[in-house]
Each structure stands twice: as C-alpha cells, then as structure tokens.
PDB file of C-alpha atoms in Angstrom:
ATOM      1  CA  MET A   1      15.251   9.055   1.598  1.00 49.00           C
ATOM      2  CA  SER A   2      11.765   9.748   0.225  1.00 49.00           C
ATOM      3  CA  THR A   3      11.185  12.437  -2.367  1.00 53.00           C
ATOM      4  CA  THR A   4       8.023  14.300  -3.303  1.00 58.00           C
ATOM      5  CA  ARG A   5       7.327  14.940  -6.979  1.00 69.00           C
ATOM      6  CA  SER A   6       5.961  18.371  -7.845  1.00 75.00           C
ATOM      7  CA  LEU A   7       2.645  18.378  -9.691  1.00 75.00           C
ATOM      8  CA  THR A   8       2.645  19.548 -13.265  1.00 81.00           C
ATOM      9  CA  ARG A   9       0.412  22.467 -14.182  1.00 79.00           C
ATOM     10  CA  GLU A  10      -2.085  20.112 -15.848  1.00 74.00           C
ATOM     11  CA  GLU A  11      -2.155  17.799 -12.813  1.00 71.00           C
ATOM     12  CA  LEU A  12      -2.691  20.752 -10.490  1.00 77.00           C
ATOM     13  CA  VAL A  13      -5.580  22.070 -12.581  1.00 72.00           C
ATOM     14  CA  ARG A  14      -7.213  18.632 -12.624  1.00 67.00           C
ATOM     15  CA  LEU A  15      -6.768  18.273  -8.856  1.00 68.00           C
ATOM     16  CA  ILE A  16      -8.333  21.672  -8.177  1.00 72.00           C
ATOM     17  CA  THR A  17     -11.210  20.907 -10.563  1.00 64.00           C
ATOM     18  CA  ARG A  18     -11.906  17.640  -8.816  1.00 59.00           C
ATOM     19  CA  LYS A  19     -11.899  19.282  -5.389  1.00 62.00           C
ATOM     20  CA  VAL A  20     -14.380  21.924  -6.562  1.00 62.00           C
ATOM     21  CA  ILE A  21     -16.709  19.272  -7.978  1.00 54.00           C
ATOM     22  CA  GLU A  22     -16.415  17.221  -4.793  1.00 52.00           C
ATOM     23  CA  ALA A  23     -17.528  20.269  -2.822  1.00 55.00           C
ATOM     24  CA  LEU A  24     -20.464  20.887  -5.159  1.00 52.00           C
ATOM     25  CA  GLN A  25     -21.641  17.277  -5.115  1.00 46.00           C
ATOM     26  CA  GLY A  26     -21.034  16.373  -1.513  1.00 46.00           C
ATOM     27  CA  GLY A  27     -17.847  14.450  -2.181  1.00 45.00           C
ATOM     28  CA  ARG A  28     -19.162  12.433  -5.160  1.00 66.00           C
ATOM     29  CA  PRO A  29     -17.849  13.668  -8.504  1.00 85.00           C
ATOM     30  CA  ILE A  30     -18.902  11.690 -11.566  1.00 95.00           C
ATOM     31  CA  PRO A  31     -15.934  10.395 -13.585  1.00 96.00           C
ATOM     32  CA  LEU A  32     -16.135  10.578 -17.355  1.00 97.00           C
ATOM     33  CA  GLY A  33     -15.459   7.787 -19.801  1.00 96.00           C
ATOM     34  CA  VAL A  34     -15.046   8.643 -23.483  1.00 97.00           C
ATOM     35  CA  SER A  35     -16.042   5.774 -25.767  1.00 95.00           C
ATOM     36  CA  ASN A  36     -14.286   5.290 -29.074  1.00 96.00           C
ATOM     37  CA  ARG A  37     -15.842   3.140 -31.804  1.00 98.00           C
ATOM     38  CA  HIS A  38     -16.203  -0.489 -30.727  1.00 98.00           C
ATOM     39  CA  ILE A  39     -18.212  -3.633 -31.194  1.00 98.00           C
ATOM     40  CA  HIS A  40     -19.956  -6.173 -28.968  1.00 98.00           C
ATOM     41  CA  LEU A  41     -20.231  -9.669 -30.462  1.00 98.00           C
ATOM     42  CA  ASP A  42     -22.595 -12.561 -29.875  1.00 98.00           C
ATOM     43  CA  ARG A  43     -21.403 -16.171 -29.800  1.00 98.00           C
ATOM     44  CA  ALA A  44     -22.418 -17.009 -33.365  1.00 98.00           C
ATOM     45  CA  ASP A  45     -20.653 -14.014 -34.891  1.00 98.00           C
ATOM     46  CA  MET A  46     -17.558 -14.608 -32.731  1.00 98.00           C
ATOM     47  CA  ASP A  47     -17.317 -18.104 -34.207  1.00 98.00           C
ATOM     48  CA  ILE A  48     -17.564 -16.786 -37.773  1.00 98.00           C
ATOM     49  CA  LEU A  49     -15.095 -13.952 -37.333  1.00 98.00           C
ATOM     50  CA  PHE A  50     -12.474 -15.618 -35.112  1.00 98.00           C
ATOM     51  CA  GLY A  51     -13.132 -19.328 -35.488  1.00 98.00           C
ATOM     52  CA  PRO A  52     -15.449 -21.897 -33.843  1.00 98.00           C
ATOM     53  CA  GLY A  53     -15.107 -21.930 -30.069  1.00 97.00           C
ATOM     54  CA  SER A  54     -12.776 -18.925 -30.029  1.00 98.00           C
ATOM     55  CA  GLU A  55     -12.621 -16.774 -26.910  1.00 98.00           C
ATOM     56  CA  LEU A  56     -11.866 -13.103 -26.400  1.00 98.00           C
ATOM     57  CA  THR A  57      -8.422 -12.231 -25.059  1.00 98.00           C
ATOM     58  CA  HIS A  58      -8.514  -9.793 -22.153  1.00 98.00           C
ATOM     59  CA  LYS A  59      -6.551  -6.591 -22.847  1.00 97.00           C
ATOM     60  CA  LYS A  60      -7.653  -4.191 -20.108  1.00 96.00           C
ATOM     61  CA  ASP A  61     -10.539  -3.607 -17.732  1.00 96.00           C
ATOM     62  CA  LEU A  62     -13.072  -0.881 -18.451  1.00 96.00           C
ATOM     63  CA  GLY A  63     -14.871   1.372 -15.984  1.00 93.00           C
ATOM     64  CA  GLN A  64     -17.890  -0.904 -15.546  1.00 95.00           C
ATOM     65  CA  PRO A  65     -17.452  -4.107 -13.498  1.00 96.00           C
ATOM     66  CA  GLY A  66     -16.859  -7.163 -15.655  1.00 96.00           C
ATOM     67  CA  GLN A  67     -16.458  -5.179 -18.868  1.00 97.00           C
ATOM     68  CA  TYR A  68     -13.150  -5.211 -20.710  1.00 98.00           C
ATOM     69  CA  ALA A  69     -11.409  -4.317 -23.950  1.00 98.00           C
ATOM     70  CA  ALA A  70     -10.209  -7.377 -25.836  1.00 98.00           C
ATOM     71  CA  GLU A  71      -7.096  -7.816 -27.916  1.00 98.00           C
ATOM     72  CA  GLU A  72      -9.289  -8.784 -30.864  1.00 98.00           C
ATOM     73  CA  THR A  73     -10.267  -6.215 -33.501  1.00 98.00           C
ATOM     74  CA  VAL A  74     -12.393  -6.273 -36.647  1.00 98.00           C
ATOM     75  CA  THR A  75     -12.841  -4.212 -39.787  1.00 98.00           C
ATOM     76  CA  LEU A  76     -16.165  -2.520 -40.525  1.00 98.00           C
ATOM     77  CA  ARG A  77     -17.111  -2.078 -44.189  1.00 98.00           C
ATOM     78  CA  GLY A  78     -19.955   0.179 -45.252  1.00 98.00           C
ATOM     79  CA  PRO A  79     -21.301   1.438 -48.586  1.00 97.00           C
ATOM     80  CA  LYS A  80     -18.695   4.214 -48.765  1.00 98.00           C
ATOM     81  CA  GLY A  81     -15.652   3.121 -46.785  1.00 98.00           C
ATOM     82  CA  THR A  82     -14.051   1.006 -44.082  1.00 98.00           C
ATOM     83  CA  LEU A  83     -12.833   1.381 -40.512  1.00 98.00           C
ATOM     84  CA  LYS A  84     -10.018  -0.918 -39.444  1.00 98.00           C
ATOM     85  CA  LYS A  85      -8.918  -2.150 -36.025  1.00 98.00           C
ATOM     86  CA  VAL A  86     -12.281  -1.610 -34.358  1.00 98.00           C
ATOM     87  CA  ARG A  87     -11.921  -2.934 -30.830  1.00 98.00           C
ATOM     88  CA  VAL A  88     -14.063  -5.817 -29.588  1.00 98.00           C
ATOM     89  CA  LEU A  89     -15.364  -5.375 -26.034  1.00 98.00           C
ATOM     90  CA  GLY A  90     -16.153  -8.279 -23.745  1.00 98.00           C
ATOM     91  CA  PRO A  91     -17.828 -10.282 -22.527  1.00 98.00           C
ATOM     92  CA  LEU A  92     -19.916 -11.671 -25.392  1.00 98.00           C
ATOM     93  CA  ARG A  93     -23.528 -10.489 -25.598  1.00 97.00           C
ATOM     94  CA  SER A  94     -26.834 -11.928 -26.764  1.00 97.00           C
ATOM     95  CA  GLU A  95     -26.761  -9.845 -29.961  1.00 98.00           C
ATOM     96  CA  THR A  96     -23.993  -8.138 -31.904  1.00 98.00           C
ATOM     97  CA  GLN A  97     -23.982  -4.351 -31.584  1.00 98.00           C
ATOM     98  CA  VAL A  98     -21.703  -1.817 -33.285  1.00 98.00           C
ATOM     99  CA  GLU A  99     -21.215   1.565 -31.603  1.00 98.00           C
ATOM    100  CA  ILE A 100     -19.721   4.355 -33.724  1.00 98.00           C
ATOM    101  CA  SER A 101     -19.741   8.149 -33.819  1.00 97.00           C
ATOM    102  CA  VAL A 102     -21.647  10.321 -36.268  1.00 97.00           C
ATOM    103  CA  ALA A 103     -18.309  11.127 -37.957  1.00 97.00           C
ATOM    104  CA  ASP A 104     -17.600   7.398 -38.330  1.00 98.00           C
ATOM    105  CA  GLY A 105     -20.984   7.054 -40.038  1.00 98.00           C
ATOM    106  CA  PHE A 106     -19.892   9.557 -42.685  1.00 97.00           C
ATOM    107  CA  VAL A 107     -16.788   7.465 -43.396  1.00 98.00           C
ATOM    108  CA  LEU A 108     -18.759   4.221 -43.640  1.00 98.00           C
ATOM    109  CA  GLY A 109     -21.730   5.686 -45.477  1.00 98.00           C
ATOM    110  CA  VAL A 110     -24.329   4.717 -42.869  1.00 98.00           C
ATOM    111  CA  LYS A 111     -26.685   6.836 -40.776  1.00 97.00           C
ATOM    112  CA  PRO A 112     -27.069   5.164 -37.382  1.00 97.00           C
ATOM    113  CA  PRO A 113     -29.648   6.605 -34.975  1.00 97.00           C
ATOM    114  CA  VAL A 114     -28.796   7.771 -31.466  1.00 97.00           C
ATOM    115  CA  ARG A 115     -29.970   4.878 -29.322  1.00 95.00           C
ATOM    116  CA  GLU A 116     -29.753   3.396 -25.880  1.00 94.00           C
ATOM    117  CA  SER A 117     -27.731   0.192 -25.903  1.00 94.00           C
ATOM    118  CA  GLY A 118     -29.801  -2.825 -26.946  1.00 93.00           C
ATOM    119  CA  TYR A 119     -32.473  -0.908 -28.874  1.00 94.00           C
ATOM    120  CA  LEU A 120     -31.629  -2.136 -32.361  1.00 96.00           C
ATOM    121  CA  ASN A 121     -34.902  -2.258 -34.317  1.00 96.00           C
ATOM    122  CA  GLY A 122     -34.681  -0.070 -37.391  1.00 96.00           C
ATOM    123  CA  THR A 123     -30.908   0.392 -37.165  1.00 98.00           C
ATOM    124  CA  PRO A 124     -28.668  -0.009 -40.223  1.00 98.00           C
ATOM    125  CA  GLY A 125     -26.511  -3.038 -40.826  1.00 98.00           C
ATOM    126  CA  ILE A 126     -22.824  -3.329 -41.677  1.00 98.00           C
ATOM    127  CA  GLU A 127     -20.280  -5.854 -42.938  1.00 98.00           C
ATOM    128  CA  ILE A 128     -17.928  -7.092 -40.219  1.00 98.00           C
ATOM    129  CA  ILE A 129     -14.616  -8.649 -41.246  1.00 98.00           C
ATOM    130  CA  GLY A 130     -12.470 -10.769 -38.956  1.00 98.00           C
ATOM    131  CA  PRO A 131      -9.342 -12.909 -39.437  1.00 98.00           C
ATOM    132  CA  CYS A 132     -11.357 -16.091 -40.064  1.00 98.00           C
ATOM    133  CA  GLY A 133     -14.399 -14.823 -41.934  1.00 98.00           C
ATOM    134  CA  SER A 134     -16.878 -12.031 -42.499  1.00 98.00           C
ATOM    135  CA  ILE A 135     -20.559 -11.458 -41.915  1.00 98.00           C
ATOM    136  CA  LYS A 136     -23.124  -8.980 -43.198  1.00 98.00           C
ATOM    137  CA  LYS A 137     -25.482  -7.808 -40.479  1.00 98.00           C
ATOM    138  CA  ASP A 138     -28.868  -6.379 -41.384  1.00 97.00           C
ATOM    139  CA  ARG A 139     -29.045  -4.291 -38.203  1.00 97.00           C
ATOM    140  CA  GLY A 140     -27.057  -3.336 -35.110  1.00 98.00           C
ATOM    141  CA  VAL A 141     -25.213  -0.065 -35.788  1.00 98.00           C
ATOM    142  CA  ILE A 142     -25.948   2.784 -33.362  1.00 98.00           C
ATOM    143  CA  VAL A 143     -24.578   6.037 -31.995  1.00 98.00           C
ATOM    144  CA  ALA A 144     -24.726   5.471 -28.241  1.00 97.00           C
ATOM    145  CA  LEU A 145     -27.011   7.759 -26.261  1.00 97.00           C
ATOM    146  CA  ARG A 146     -25.009   9.601 -23.605  1.00 97.00           C
ATOM    147  CA  HIS A 147     -25.735   8.239 -20.160  1.00 97.00           C
ATOM    148  CA  ILE A 148     -24.610   7.871 -16.552  1.00 98.00           C
ATOM    149  CA  HIS A 149     -24.149   4.509 -14.853  1.00 97.00           C
ATOM    150  CA  MET A 150     -24.727   4.467 -11.092  1.00 97.00           C
ATOM    151  CA  THR A 151     -25.594   2.153  -8.230  1.00 97.00           C
ATOM    152  CA  PRO A 152     -28.841   2.463  -6.228  1.00 97.00           C
ATOM    153  CA  THR A 153     -26.824   4.135  -3.459  1.00 95.00           C
ATOM    154  CA  ASP A 154     -25.443   6.655  -5.945  1.00 95.00           C
ATOM    155  CA  ALA A 155     -28.933   7.311  -7.292  1.00 95.00           C
ATOM    156  CA  GLU A 156     -30.280   8.002  -3.813  1.00 94.00           C
ATOM    157  CA  GLN A 157     -27.427  10.387  -3.142  1.00 92.00           C
ATOM    158  CA  PHE A 158     -27.987  12.278  -6.389  1.00 92.00           C
ATOM    159  CA  GLY A 159     -31.770  12.264  -6.012  1.00 91.00           C
ATOM    160  CA  VAL A 160     -32.476  10.390  -9.252  1.00 93.00           C
ATOM    161  CA  LYS A 161     -33.847   7.020 -10.334  1.00 95.00           C
ATOM    162  CA  ASP A 162     -33.388   4.598 -13.211  1.00 96.00           C
ATOM    163  CA  LYS A 163     -34.388   6.038 -16.614  1.00 94.00           C
ATOM    164  CA  ASP A 164     -34.410   9.621 -15.343  1.00 95.00           C
ATOM    165  CA  VAL A 165     -33.088  12.273 -17.719  1.00 95.00           C
ATOM    166  CA  VAL A 166     -30.717  14.899 -16.322  1.00 94.00           C
ATOM    167  CA  CYS A 167     -28.487  17.739 -17.462  1.00 93.00           C
ATOM    168  CA  VAL A 168     -24.729  17.711 -16.994  1.00 93.00           C
ATOM    169  CA  ARG A 169     -21.995  20.337 -17.091  1.00 92.00           C
ATOM    170  CA  ILE A 170     -19.002  18.946 -18.927  1.00 93.00           C
ATOM    171  CA  GLY A 171     -15.763  19.997 -20.553  1.00 91.00           C
ATOM    172  CA  ASP A 172     -13.001  22.526 -20.149  1.00 88.00           C
ATOM    173  CA  ALA A 173     -13.151  26.250 -19.422  1.00 84.00           C
ATOM    174  CA  VAL A 174     -12.930  27.200 -23.097  1.00 89.00           C
ATOM    175  CA  ARG A 175     -15.358  24.795 -24.791  1.00 91.00           C
ATOM    176  CA  GLY A 176     -17.338  23.350 -21.881  1.00 92.00           C
ATOM    177  CA  ALA A 177     -21.117  23.111 -22.149  1.00 93.00           C
ATOM    178  CA  GLN A 178     -24.321  21.883 -20.571  1.00 93.00           C
ATOM    179  CA  LEU A 179     -25.520  18.596 -22.057  1.00 95.00           C
ATOM    180  CA  THR A 180     -29.229  17.796 -21.888  1.00 94.00           C
ATOM    181  CA  ASN A 181     -30.894  14.415 -22.380  1.00 94.00           C
ATOM    182  CA  VAL A 182     -28.362  12.494 -20.293  1.00 96.00           C
ATOM    183  CA  HIS A 183     -30.041   9.225 -19.339  1.00 96.00           C
ATOM    184  CA  VAL A 184     -29.533   7.659 -15.922  1.00 97.00           C
ATOM    185  CA  ARG A 185     -29.006   3.915 -15.656  1.00 97.00           C
ATOM    186  CA  VAL A 186     -29.220   2.417 -12.187  1.00 98.00           C
ATOM    187  CA  SER A 187     -28.080  -1.082 -11.219  1.00 97.00           C
ATOM    188  CA  ALA A 188     -26.205  -2.717  -8.378  1.00 97.00           C
ATOM    189  CA  GLN A 189     -23.906  -4.117 -11.097  1.00 96.00           C
ATOM    190  CA  TYR A 190     -22.753  -0.651 -12.241  1.00 97.00           C
ATOM    191  CA  ALA A 191     -20.003   1.727 -11.144  1.00 96.00           C
ATOM    192  CA  LEU A 192     -20.463   5.497 -11.126  1.00 97.00           C
ATOM    193  CA  GLU A 193     -19.416   6.787 -14.553  1.00 97.00           C
ATOM    194  CA  MET A 194     -20.771   8.955 -17.380  1.00 97.00           C
ATOM    195  CA  HIS A 195     -20.262   7.838 -20.969  1.00 97.00           C
ATOM    196  CA  VAL A 196     -20.030  10.051 -24.061  1.00 97.00           C
ATOM    197  CA  ASP A 197     -18.577   9.313 -27.481  1.00 97.00           C
ATOM    198  CA  VAL A 198     -15.537  10.942 -29.057  1.00 96.00           C
ATOM    199  CA  ASP A 199     -17.578  13.448 -31.065  1.00 97.00           C
ATOM    200  CA  GLU A 200     -19.250  14.770 -27.921  1.00 96.00           C
ATOM    201  CA  ALA A 201     -16.020  14.819 -25.923  1.00 96.00           C
ATOM    202  CA  ASN A 202     -14.077  16.680 -28.607  1.00 96.00           C
ATOM    203  CA  ALA A 203     -16.852  19.248 -28.999  1.00 95.00           C
ATOM    204  CA  VAL A 204     -16.592  20.327 -25.351  1.00 96.00           C
ATOM    205  CA  GLY A 205     -12.898  19.752 -24.689  1.00 95.00           C
ATOM    206  CA  ALA A 206     -13.455  16.740 -22.425  1.00 96.00           C
ATOM    207  CA  LYS A 207     -11.360  13.589 -22.005  1.00 94.00           C
ATOM    208  CA  ASN A 208     -11.148  10.347 -20.080  1.00 94.00           C
ATOM    209  CA  GLY A 209     -10.653  10.942 -16.370  1.00 91.00           C
ATOM    210  CA  ASP A 210     -12.427  14.290 -16.273  1.00 95.00           C
ATOM    211  CA  PHE A 211     -15.311  14.851 -13.881  1.00 95.00           C
ATOM    212  CA  VAL A 212     -18.803  16.117 -14.654  1.00 94.00           C
ATOM    213  CA  THR A 213     -21.538  17.753 -12.600  1.00 91.00           C
ATOM    214  CA  ILE A 214     -25.261  17.075 -12.648  1.00 92.00           C
ATOM    215  CA  CYS A 215     -26.865  20.514 -12.846  1.00 86.00           C
ATOM    216  CA  LYS A 216     -30.236  22.191 -13.073  1.00 75.00           C
ATOM    217  CA  CYS A 217     -31.471  22.105 -16.642  1.00 76.00           C
ATOM    218  CA  GLU A 218     -31.818  25.495 -18.292  1.00 66.00           C
ATOM    219  CA  GLU A 219     -34.601  23.986 -20.380  1.00 58.00           C
ATOM    220  CA  THR A 220     -36.739  20.923 -19.695  1.00 50.00           C
ATOM    221  CA  PRO A 221     -35.242  18.139 -21.798  1.00 50.00           C
ATOM    222  CA  ALA A 222     -37.605  16.168 -23.994  1.00 51.00           C
ATOM    223  CA  CYS A 223     -35.915  13.102 -25.375  1.00 51.00           C
ATOM    224  CA  LYS A 224     -37.968  10.303 -26.869  1.00 50.00           C
ATOM    225  CA  LEU A 225     -36.206   7.110 -27.818  1.00 51.00           C
ATOM    226  CA  GLU A 226     -37.278   5.553 -31.079  1.00 51.00           C
ATOM    227  CA  GLY A 227     -37.302   1.855 -31.715  1.00 51.00           C
ATOM    228  CA  LYS A 228     -37.526  -1.158 -29.454  1.00 48.00           C
ATOM    229  CA  ARG A 229     -35.191  -3.922 -28.516  1.00 49.00           C
TER     230      ARG A 229
END
C-alpha cells in the first residue's frame, strides 16, 4: 500500500514560491547556489600541497557540469589569522584562485577585491598549507562577483547575452532585496544557476535551492571591473 507524505510548512512555502516564480518567468526559475570559501588549484600547487602526481578525490558534484567538491582541504594563513578546512574544488585549473567572503578577509587580514573569476592582476596573495607542504602565493585571492550561469538557449529565453548586467530579486519575505550588478555568463557548457557568496546570502535571507527572479532595475547599474586576467 502506497502512502503520501504531507509537506512540511517550509516545503509548502518553497513549493508555492517556486510556482509563482515559474509563472513570472515562463516556467524557468533560476536556482540559487550559495558559495562558501573555497580554492581552485593548478597542477604545480597541487603537487606541492598534496604530493607529486596527486589527484583530487571526488566528494560531490556541484551545480555546473564537470565541477565538483573534492575531499581535499587546505588551510589559508594571512597576516592576521587562519582559516582551516577550506574546500578544494575540481577539476584543476590553469592558475590557483582563492575565493573568500569579505568577512573571511577580516579574519585573514587581507582585502581582496570583488572580481570575476580569473581576473587576478592586483589581487592579494596568501599562504596555502596542505598535508605535504605549503606555498606562499603573491596573488589570487578574490571575493567572487555575483553572477548567473546560463546556456545560449537560456539567454535567448531571458532576453540577455554574455557579459550583460542584470538586476535580480532574491531572498526571503523579511530580508529579501534587489541585487544590481549581477553579471551574466553564457556558455553551452553551463547550467542555469545564480551564484552568490555566504555574506550576500545571509544579508537577504537566501539559501541553496532558493529561486531568484531577473527584474527591471530600479536604477541603471554601473559596474566596472578592475584588473585583467
């Protein structure tokens, strides 16, 4: 005999919210991913931190195709303090990049700029400590610029293109807000998902699995990225 489980109040609220957003966006809500502090490693730094020829151990898939959280973690040491068990994300990249929140920067004693991934010129460095060694980087620490990943089909449906800047309504009924300067990234290799960091999510009462809405900007956003790759 089959049984039907009753939805909890929280599940019911989330279901209703999703249905409303689906209606507003023609059946295509944008799921939200909240990024905690993490690090991307290049091959050379992986060898120093975890041993020559070491490989990342898959822990769980992330929202973007081919991206995953690894079992491996490192410690970050700055001028003022340290952060332990910072997750390594895979696969390996061409250059090591550390993504933290503004609050994490206070703990470490560094002032990373808000940057799009890969734009590392002029960024502060950090000491990275692994089980087999440590390395002092002279650049690579950023606060990730909030953004939306989407496919070309998604972009056509939403009426945007790669590198566009949009506004998004995000968060719960009590602390929700409109975020400006949300950058659009379009590629056939992406899956539809918006990314914010923990500081931004906490400020508006948002969490992983929520849905956001592209909206008309109340003011024209003017966001200029500093630095080059």
